[in-house]
Short mmCIF file of C-alpha atoms in Angstrom, two decimals:
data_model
loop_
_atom_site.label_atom_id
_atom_site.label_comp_id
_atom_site.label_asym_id
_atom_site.label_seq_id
_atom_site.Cartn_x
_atom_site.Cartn_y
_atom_site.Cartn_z
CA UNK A 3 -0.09 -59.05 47.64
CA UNK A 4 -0.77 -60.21 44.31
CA UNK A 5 -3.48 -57.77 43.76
CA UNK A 6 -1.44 -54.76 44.91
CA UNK A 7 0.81 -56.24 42.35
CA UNK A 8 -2.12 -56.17 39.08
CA UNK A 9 -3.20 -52.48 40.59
CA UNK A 10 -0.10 -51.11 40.03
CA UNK A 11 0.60 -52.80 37.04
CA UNK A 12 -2.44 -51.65 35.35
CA UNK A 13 -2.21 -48.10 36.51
CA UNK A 14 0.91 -47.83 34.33
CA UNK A 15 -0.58 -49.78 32.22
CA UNK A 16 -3.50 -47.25 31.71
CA UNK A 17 -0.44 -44.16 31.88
CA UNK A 18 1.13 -45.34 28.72
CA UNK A 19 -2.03 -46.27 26.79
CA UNK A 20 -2.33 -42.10 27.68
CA UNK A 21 0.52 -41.33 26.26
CA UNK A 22 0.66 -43.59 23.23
CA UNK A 23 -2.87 -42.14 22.46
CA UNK A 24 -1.79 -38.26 22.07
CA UNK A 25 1.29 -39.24 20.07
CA UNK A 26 -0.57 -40.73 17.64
CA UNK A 27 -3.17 -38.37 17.57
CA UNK A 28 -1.37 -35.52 15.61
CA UNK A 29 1.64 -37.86 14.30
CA UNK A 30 4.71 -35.64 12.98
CA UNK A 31 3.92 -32.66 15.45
CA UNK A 32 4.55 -32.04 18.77
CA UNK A 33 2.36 -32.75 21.71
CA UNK A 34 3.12 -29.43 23.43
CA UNK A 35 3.71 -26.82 20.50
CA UNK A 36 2.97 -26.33 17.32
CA UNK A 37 4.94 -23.54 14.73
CA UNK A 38 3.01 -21.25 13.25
CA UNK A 39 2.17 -20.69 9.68
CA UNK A 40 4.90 -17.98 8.12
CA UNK A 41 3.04 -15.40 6.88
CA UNK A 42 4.38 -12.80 4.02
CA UNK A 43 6.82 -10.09 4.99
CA UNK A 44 6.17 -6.09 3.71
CA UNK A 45 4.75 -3.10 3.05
CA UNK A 46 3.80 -2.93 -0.55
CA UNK A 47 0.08 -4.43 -1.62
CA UNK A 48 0.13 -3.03 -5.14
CA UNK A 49 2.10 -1.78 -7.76
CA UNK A 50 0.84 -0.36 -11.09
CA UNK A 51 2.13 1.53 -14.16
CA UNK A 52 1.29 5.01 -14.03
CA UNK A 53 0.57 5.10 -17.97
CA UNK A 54 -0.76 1.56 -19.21
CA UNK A 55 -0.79 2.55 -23.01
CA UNK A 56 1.29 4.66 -24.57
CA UNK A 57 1.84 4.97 -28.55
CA UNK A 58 5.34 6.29 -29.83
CA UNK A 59 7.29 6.65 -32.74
CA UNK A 60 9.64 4.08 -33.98
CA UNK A 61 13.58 5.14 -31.92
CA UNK A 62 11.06 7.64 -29.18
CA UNK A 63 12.66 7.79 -25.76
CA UNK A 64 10.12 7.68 -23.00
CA UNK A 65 10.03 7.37 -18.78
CA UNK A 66 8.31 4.55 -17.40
CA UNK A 67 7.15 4.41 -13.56
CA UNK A 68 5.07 2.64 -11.36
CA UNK A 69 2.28 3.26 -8.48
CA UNK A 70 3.41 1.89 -5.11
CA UNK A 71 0.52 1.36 -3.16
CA UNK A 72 0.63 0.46 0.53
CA UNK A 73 -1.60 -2.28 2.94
CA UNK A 74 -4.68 0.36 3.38
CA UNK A 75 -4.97 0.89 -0.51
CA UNK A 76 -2.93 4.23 -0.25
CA UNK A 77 -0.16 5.55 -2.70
CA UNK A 78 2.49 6.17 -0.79
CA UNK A 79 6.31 5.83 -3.38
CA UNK A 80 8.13 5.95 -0.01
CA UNK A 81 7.53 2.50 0.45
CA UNK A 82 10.07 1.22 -2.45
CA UNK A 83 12.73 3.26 -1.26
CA UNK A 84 14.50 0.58 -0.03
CA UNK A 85 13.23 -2.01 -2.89
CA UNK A 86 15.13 -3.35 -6.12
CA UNK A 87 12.78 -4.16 -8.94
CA UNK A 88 13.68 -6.27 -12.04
CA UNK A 89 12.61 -4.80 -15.33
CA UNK A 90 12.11 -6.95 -18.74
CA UNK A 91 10.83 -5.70 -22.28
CA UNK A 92 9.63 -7.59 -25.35
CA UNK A 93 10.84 -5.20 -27.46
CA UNK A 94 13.18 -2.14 -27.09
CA UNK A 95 15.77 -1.09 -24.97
CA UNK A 96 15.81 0.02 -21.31
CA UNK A 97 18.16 1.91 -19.61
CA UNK A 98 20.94 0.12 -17.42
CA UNK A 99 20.74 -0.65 -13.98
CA UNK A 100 17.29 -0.16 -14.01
CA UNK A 101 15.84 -1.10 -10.65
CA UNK A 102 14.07 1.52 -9.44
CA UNK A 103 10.33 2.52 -9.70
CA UNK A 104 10.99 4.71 -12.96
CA UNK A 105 13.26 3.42 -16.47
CA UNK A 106 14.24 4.99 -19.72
CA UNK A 107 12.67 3.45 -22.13
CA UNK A 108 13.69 3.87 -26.04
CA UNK A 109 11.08 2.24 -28.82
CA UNK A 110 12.68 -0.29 -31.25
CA UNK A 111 12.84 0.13 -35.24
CA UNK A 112 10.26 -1.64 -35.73
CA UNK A 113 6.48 -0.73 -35.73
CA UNK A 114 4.39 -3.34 -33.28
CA UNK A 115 2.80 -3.35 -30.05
CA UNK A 116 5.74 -4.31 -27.37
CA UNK A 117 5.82 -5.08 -23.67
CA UNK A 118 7.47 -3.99 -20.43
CA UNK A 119 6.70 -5.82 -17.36
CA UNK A 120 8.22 -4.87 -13.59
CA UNK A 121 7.89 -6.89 -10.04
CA UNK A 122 9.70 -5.95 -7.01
CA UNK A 123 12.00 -8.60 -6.02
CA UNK A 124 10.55 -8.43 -2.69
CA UNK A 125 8.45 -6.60 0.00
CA UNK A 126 5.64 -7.03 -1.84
CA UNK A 127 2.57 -9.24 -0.03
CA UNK A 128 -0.38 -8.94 -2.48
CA UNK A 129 -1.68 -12.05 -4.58
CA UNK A 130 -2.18 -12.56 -8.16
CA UNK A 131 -1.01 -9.86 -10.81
CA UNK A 132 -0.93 -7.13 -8.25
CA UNK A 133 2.83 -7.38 -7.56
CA UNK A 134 3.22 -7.16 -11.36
CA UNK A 135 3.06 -3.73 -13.37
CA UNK A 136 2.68 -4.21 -17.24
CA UNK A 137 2.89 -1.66 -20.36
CA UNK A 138 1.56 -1.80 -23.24
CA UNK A 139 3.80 0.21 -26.18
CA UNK A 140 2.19 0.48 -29.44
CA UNK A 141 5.39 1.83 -31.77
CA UNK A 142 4.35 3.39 -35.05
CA UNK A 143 6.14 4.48 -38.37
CA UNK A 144 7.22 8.36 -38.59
CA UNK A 145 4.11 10.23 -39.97
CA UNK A 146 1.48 7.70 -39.70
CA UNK A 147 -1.70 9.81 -39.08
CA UNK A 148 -3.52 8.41 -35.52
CA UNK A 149 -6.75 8.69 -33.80
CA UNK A 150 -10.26 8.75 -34.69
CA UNK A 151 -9.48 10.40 -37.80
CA UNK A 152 -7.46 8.73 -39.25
CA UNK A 153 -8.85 6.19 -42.00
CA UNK A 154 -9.01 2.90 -40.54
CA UNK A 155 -6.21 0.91 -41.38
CA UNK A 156 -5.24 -2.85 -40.86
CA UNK A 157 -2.00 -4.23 -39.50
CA UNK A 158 -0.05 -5.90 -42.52
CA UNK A 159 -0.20 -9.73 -42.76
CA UNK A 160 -2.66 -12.41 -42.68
CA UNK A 161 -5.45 -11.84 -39.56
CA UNK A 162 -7.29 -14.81 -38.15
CA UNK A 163 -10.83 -14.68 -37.33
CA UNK A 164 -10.46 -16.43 -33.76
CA UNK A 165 -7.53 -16.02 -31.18
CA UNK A 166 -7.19 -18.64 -28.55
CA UNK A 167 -5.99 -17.80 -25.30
CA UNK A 168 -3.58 -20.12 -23.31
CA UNK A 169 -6.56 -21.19 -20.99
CA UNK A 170 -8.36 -21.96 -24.07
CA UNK A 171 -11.03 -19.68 -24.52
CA UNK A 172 -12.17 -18.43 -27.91
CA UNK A 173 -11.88 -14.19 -28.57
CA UNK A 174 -13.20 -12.84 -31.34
CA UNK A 175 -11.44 -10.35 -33.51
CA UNK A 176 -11.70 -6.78 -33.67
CA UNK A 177 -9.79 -4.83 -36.44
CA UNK A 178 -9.93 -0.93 -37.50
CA UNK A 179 -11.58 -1.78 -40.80
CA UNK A 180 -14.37 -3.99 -39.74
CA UNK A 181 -14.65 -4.03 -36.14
CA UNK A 182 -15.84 -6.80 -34.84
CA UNK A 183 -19.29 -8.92 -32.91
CA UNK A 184 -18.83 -11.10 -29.97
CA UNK A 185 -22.32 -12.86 -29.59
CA UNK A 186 -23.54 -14.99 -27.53
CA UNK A 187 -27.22 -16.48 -26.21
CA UNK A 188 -28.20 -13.29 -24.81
CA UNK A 189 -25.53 -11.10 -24.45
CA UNK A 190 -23.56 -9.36 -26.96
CA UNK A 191 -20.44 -6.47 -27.74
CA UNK A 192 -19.70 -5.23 -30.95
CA UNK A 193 -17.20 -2.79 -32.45
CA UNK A 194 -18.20 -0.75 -35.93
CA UNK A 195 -14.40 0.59 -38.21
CA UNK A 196 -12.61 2.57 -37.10
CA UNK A 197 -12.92 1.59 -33.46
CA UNK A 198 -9.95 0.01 -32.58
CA UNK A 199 -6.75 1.41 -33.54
CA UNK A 200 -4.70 1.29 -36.56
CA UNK A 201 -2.56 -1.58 -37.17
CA UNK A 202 -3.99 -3.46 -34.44
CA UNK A 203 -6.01 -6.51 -33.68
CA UNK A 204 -7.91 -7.23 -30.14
CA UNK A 205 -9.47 -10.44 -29.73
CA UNK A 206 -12.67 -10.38 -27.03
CA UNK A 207 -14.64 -12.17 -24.98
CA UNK A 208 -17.52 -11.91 -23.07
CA UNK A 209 -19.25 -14.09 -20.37
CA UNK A 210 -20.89 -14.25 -17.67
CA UNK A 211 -18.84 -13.19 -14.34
CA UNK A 212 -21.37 -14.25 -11.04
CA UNK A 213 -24.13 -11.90 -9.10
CA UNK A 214 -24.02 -8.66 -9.86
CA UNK A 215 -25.27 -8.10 -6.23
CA UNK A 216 -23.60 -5.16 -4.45
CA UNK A 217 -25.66 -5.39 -0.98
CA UNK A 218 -23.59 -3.82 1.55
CA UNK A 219 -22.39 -1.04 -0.66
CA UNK A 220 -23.96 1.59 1.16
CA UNK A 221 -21.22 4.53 -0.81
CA UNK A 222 -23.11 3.42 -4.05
CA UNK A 223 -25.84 5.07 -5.40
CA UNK A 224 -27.49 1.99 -7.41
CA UNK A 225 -28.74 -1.17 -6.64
CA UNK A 226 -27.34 -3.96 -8.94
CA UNK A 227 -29.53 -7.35 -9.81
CA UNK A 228 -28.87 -10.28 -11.61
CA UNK A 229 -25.68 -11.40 -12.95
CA UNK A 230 -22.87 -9.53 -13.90
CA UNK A 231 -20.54 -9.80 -17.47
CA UNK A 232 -16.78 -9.85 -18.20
CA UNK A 233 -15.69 -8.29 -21.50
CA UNK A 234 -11.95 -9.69 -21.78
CA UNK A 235 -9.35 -8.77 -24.33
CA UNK A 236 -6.05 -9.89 -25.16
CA UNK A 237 -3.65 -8.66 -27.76
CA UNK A 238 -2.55 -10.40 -30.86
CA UNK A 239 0.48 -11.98 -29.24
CA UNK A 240 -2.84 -13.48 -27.07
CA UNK A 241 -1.63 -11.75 -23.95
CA UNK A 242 -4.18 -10.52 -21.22
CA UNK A 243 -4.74 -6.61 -22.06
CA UNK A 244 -5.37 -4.69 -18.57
CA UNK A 245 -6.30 -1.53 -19.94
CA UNK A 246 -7.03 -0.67 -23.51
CA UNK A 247 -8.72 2.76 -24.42
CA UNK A 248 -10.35 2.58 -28.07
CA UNK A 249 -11.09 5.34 -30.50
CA UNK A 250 -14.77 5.12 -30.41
CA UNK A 251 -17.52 3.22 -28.26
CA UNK A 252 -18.22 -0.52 -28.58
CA UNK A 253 -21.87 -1.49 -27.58
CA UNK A 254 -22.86 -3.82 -25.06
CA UNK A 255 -26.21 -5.95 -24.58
CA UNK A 256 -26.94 -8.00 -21.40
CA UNK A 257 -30.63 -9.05 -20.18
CA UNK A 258 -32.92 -7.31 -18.13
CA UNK A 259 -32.51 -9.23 -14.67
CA UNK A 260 -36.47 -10.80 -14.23
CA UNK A 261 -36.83 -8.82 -10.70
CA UNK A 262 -36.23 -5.37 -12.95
CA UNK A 263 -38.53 -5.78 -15.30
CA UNK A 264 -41.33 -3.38 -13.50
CA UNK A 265 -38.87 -0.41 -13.82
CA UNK A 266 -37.66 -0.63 -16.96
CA UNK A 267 -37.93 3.24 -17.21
CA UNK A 268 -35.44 3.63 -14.17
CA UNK A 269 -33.16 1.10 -15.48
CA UNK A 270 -29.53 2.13 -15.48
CA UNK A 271 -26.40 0.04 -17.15
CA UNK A 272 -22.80 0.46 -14.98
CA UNK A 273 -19.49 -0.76 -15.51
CA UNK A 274 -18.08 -2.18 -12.03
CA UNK A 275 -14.15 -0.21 -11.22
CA UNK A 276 -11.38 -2.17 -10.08
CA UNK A 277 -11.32 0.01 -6.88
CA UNK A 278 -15.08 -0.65 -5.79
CA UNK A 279 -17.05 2.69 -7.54
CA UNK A 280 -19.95 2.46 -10.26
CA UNK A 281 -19.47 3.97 -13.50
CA UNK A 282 -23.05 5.21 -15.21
CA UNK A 283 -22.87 3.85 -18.97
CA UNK A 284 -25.46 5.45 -22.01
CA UNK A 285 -27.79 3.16 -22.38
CA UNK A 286 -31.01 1.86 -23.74
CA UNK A 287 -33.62 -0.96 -23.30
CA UNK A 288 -34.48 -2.86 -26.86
CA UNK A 289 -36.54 -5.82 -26.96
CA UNK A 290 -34.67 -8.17 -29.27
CA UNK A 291 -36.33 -10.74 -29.73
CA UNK A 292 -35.83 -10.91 -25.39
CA UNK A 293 -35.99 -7.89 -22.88
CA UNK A 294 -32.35 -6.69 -23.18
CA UNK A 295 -30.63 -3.08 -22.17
CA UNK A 296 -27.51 -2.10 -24.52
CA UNK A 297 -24.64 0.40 -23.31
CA UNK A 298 -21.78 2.14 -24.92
CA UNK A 299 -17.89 2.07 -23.18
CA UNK A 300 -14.77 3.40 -25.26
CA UNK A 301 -12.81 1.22 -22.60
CA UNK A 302 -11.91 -2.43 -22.42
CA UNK A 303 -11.81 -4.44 -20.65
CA UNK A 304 -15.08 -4.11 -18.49
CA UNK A 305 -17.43 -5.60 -15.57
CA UNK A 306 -20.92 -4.33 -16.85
CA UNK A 307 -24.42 -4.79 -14.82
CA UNK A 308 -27.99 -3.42 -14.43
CA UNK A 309 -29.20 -1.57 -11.62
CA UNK A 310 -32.09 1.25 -9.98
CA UNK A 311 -31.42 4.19 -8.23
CA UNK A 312 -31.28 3.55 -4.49
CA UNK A 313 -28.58 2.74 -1.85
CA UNK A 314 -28.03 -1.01 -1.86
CA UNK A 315 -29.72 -3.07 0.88
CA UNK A 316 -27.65 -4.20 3.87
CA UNK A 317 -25.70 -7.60 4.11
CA UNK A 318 -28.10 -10.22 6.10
CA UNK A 319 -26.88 -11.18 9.48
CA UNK A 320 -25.05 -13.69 9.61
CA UNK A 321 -25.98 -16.91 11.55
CA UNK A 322 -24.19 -16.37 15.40
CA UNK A 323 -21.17 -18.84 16.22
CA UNK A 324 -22.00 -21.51 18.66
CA UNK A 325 -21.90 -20.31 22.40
CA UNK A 326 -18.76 -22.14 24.20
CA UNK A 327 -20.04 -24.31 26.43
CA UNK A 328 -18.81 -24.21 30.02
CA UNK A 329 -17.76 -26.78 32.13
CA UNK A 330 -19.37 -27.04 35.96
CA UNK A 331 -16.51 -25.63 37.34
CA UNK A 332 -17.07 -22.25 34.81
CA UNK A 333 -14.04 -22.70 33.60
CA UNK A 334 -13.61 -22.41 29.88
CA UNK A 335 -13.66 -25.42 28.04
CA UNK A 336 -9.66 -26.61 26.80
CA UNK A 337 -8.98 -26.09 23.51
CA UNK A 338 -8.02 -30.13 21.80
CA UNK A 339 -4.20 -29.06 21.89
CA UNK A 340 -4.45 -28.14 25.47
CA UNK A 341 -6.28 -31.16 26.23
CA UNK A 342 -3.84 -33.37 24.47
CA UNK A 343 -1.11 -31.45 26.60
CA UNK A 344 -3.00 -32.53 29.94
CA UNK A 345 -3.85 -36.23 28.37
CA UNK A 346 0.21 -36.17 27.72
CA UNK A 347 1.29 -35.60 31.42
CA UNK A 348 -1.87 -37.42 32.88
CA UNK A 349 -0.25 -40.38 31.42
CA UNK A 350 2.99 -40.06 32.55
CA UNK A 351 1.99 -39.41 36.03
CA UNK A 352 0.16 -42.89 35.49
CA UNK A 353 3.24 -44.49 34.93
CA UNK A 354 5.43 -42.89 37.46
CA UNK A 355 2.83 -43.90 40.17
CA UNK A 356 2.43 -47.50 38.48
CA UNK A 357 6.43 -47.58 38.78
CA UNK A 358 6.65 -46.13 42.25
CA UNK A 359 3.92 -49.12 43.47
CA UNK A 360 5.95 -52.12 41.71
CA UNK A 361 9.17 -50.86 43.36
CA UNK A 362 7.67 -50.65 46.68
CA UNK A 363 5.93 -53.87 46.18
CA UNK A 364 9.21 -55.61 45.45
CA UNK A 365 11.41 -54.23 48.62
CA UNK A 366 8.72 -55.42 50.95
CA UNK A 367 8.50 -58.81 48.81
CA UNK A 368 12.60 -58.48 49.36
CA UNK A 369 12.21 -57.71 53.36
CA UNK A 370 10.07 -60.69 53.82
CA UNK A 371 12.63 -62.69 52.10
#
């Protein structure tokens, strides 16, 4: 009798040992279920301004509008039909009740370089800057002679020789009547007058940005090697500057990668697009004191690397998952949450049994009686 009695008293012993176990395994969440991550609602990726830079006259009265571009990458406006977006400007005046993908937009009375940023106050799932739209206004006096030929000219006011970004980095500065070098160990950009605009400053950077490697890229037409450079600019308020188009060409000098060095007659420099393409640069290999290869690009900022003709090599293979392994039965193996389901009600059917055996134990203990 007594035995019967420690049997059934350790099988619900072992039952809640069972259950304590898979509580405590995962403690906060459920046993049975667990909620799913919430995942970003809508339609828009991307939105960006359909004119970046734009130079007016002091009191000019321009429209503003954005891109709306959808999940696969396509342009498609229809998808902010239904979307409120919230307009701000550093300078100037908007039109009211602007929410829409297009403002009125009227320069101030004072000459500068201004600001007009627009994010749509939802629908919009991409990361980053991309649910962000900025303009850059550059507002100039009445009759102020502009472009190329004009005589460089720069902005009134003191003009530092270093701006530092809110991350910290150093740019160097670029102004119409002297330009402007950014040099480093063995890469370089540099700016003669005249290049950037009148009554502005740029500051810029340049570094390098990771492997230039494109493998994979089988639409390309060039094979990139070696590492790949950033030239960054911001403006004299320090801001980022997206897109800034300059009157002449800057030059820029990046080494030879050591695995090009054998074709340095089919050498070709590239700027890298936002949207994946390859953009052939004007360039030239100079030994200086190092093998180097200089280009020329009228556009900042810019992703610049070396290449070959030739389609791009495939992406290696990758390593193959693990098989599942099988249990004798040929079942698939239980995932650990289903497991811990089946640990859950093993144990309770433990107990119940362990329960069930004491009770019976007593009444026939009681019968005897």
């Amino acid at each position: 009798m007594k035995s019967r009695l420690k049997l059934a008293q350790g099988v619900a012993l072992i039952g809640v040992i069972i259950v304590v176990g898979t509580l405590l395994l995962e403690p906060g969440a459920s046993a049975l279920a667990q909620k799913p991550t919430p995942q970003p609602t809508g339609s828009i990726q991307e939105i960006t301004a359909s004119t970046p830079n734009l130079t007016l006259t002091v009191g000019d009265t321009v429209v503003l509008s954005i891109n709306v571009i959808g999940r696969q990458d396509i342009e498609d406006q229809r998808l902010a039909d239904d979307i409120k977006f919230d307009w701000s400007v550093s300078g100037g005046q908007l039109s009211d009740g602007a929410d829409g993908t297009s403002v009125s937009y009227t320069a101030p009375a004072d000459p500068g370089i201004y600001s007009v940023t627009v994010s749509p106050r939802s629908g919009c799932v991409g990361t980053g800057l991309a649910c962000t739209a900025t303009f850059r206004l550059t507002v100039r006096r009445p009759g102020e002679a502009t472009g190329p030929d004009a005589p460089p000219r720069n902005p009134e006011g003191e003009i530092p020789a270093i701006l530092t970004a809110s991350g910290g980095g150093q740019y160097e500065v670029f102004t119409p009547e002297e330009g402007g070098t950014f040099t480093s160990e063995n890469f370089s950009v540099s700016a003669g007058n005249g290049i950037v605009p009148n009554d502005e400053i740029i500051g810029v950077r340049m570094a390098e940005d990771g492997s230039a490697s494109n493998a994979g890229m089988s639409h390309h037409r060039y094979t990139l090697s070696g590492n790949q450079y950033r030239v960054s600019v911001i403006d004299a308020e320090r801001a980022p500057i997206l897109s800034y188009n300059l009157n002449g060409t800057v030059a820029v000098c990046i080494p030879v990668p050591g695995e090009l060095r054998t074709n340095i007659s089919s050498l070709e420099m590239v700027t890298k697009n936002s949207n994946g393409t390859l953009t052939v640069m004007s360039s030239s290999v100079r030994i200086s004191p190092s093998l180097i290869i200089c280009g020329n690009t009228s556009t900042l900022p810019a992703t610049i690397a070396v290449g070959i003709r030739g389609t791009p090599p495939p992406l290696l293979e990758p390593d193959p998952e693990p098989t599942e392994m099988l249990p004798a039965t040929g079942g698939a193996t239980p995932s650990s949450a289903s497991a811990l389901v089946w640990a859950f009600l093993l144990g309770i059917a433990l107990i119940s049994i362990g329960t069930l055996c004491l009770r019976i134990l007593d009444r026939d203990e009681f019968n005897r009686a």
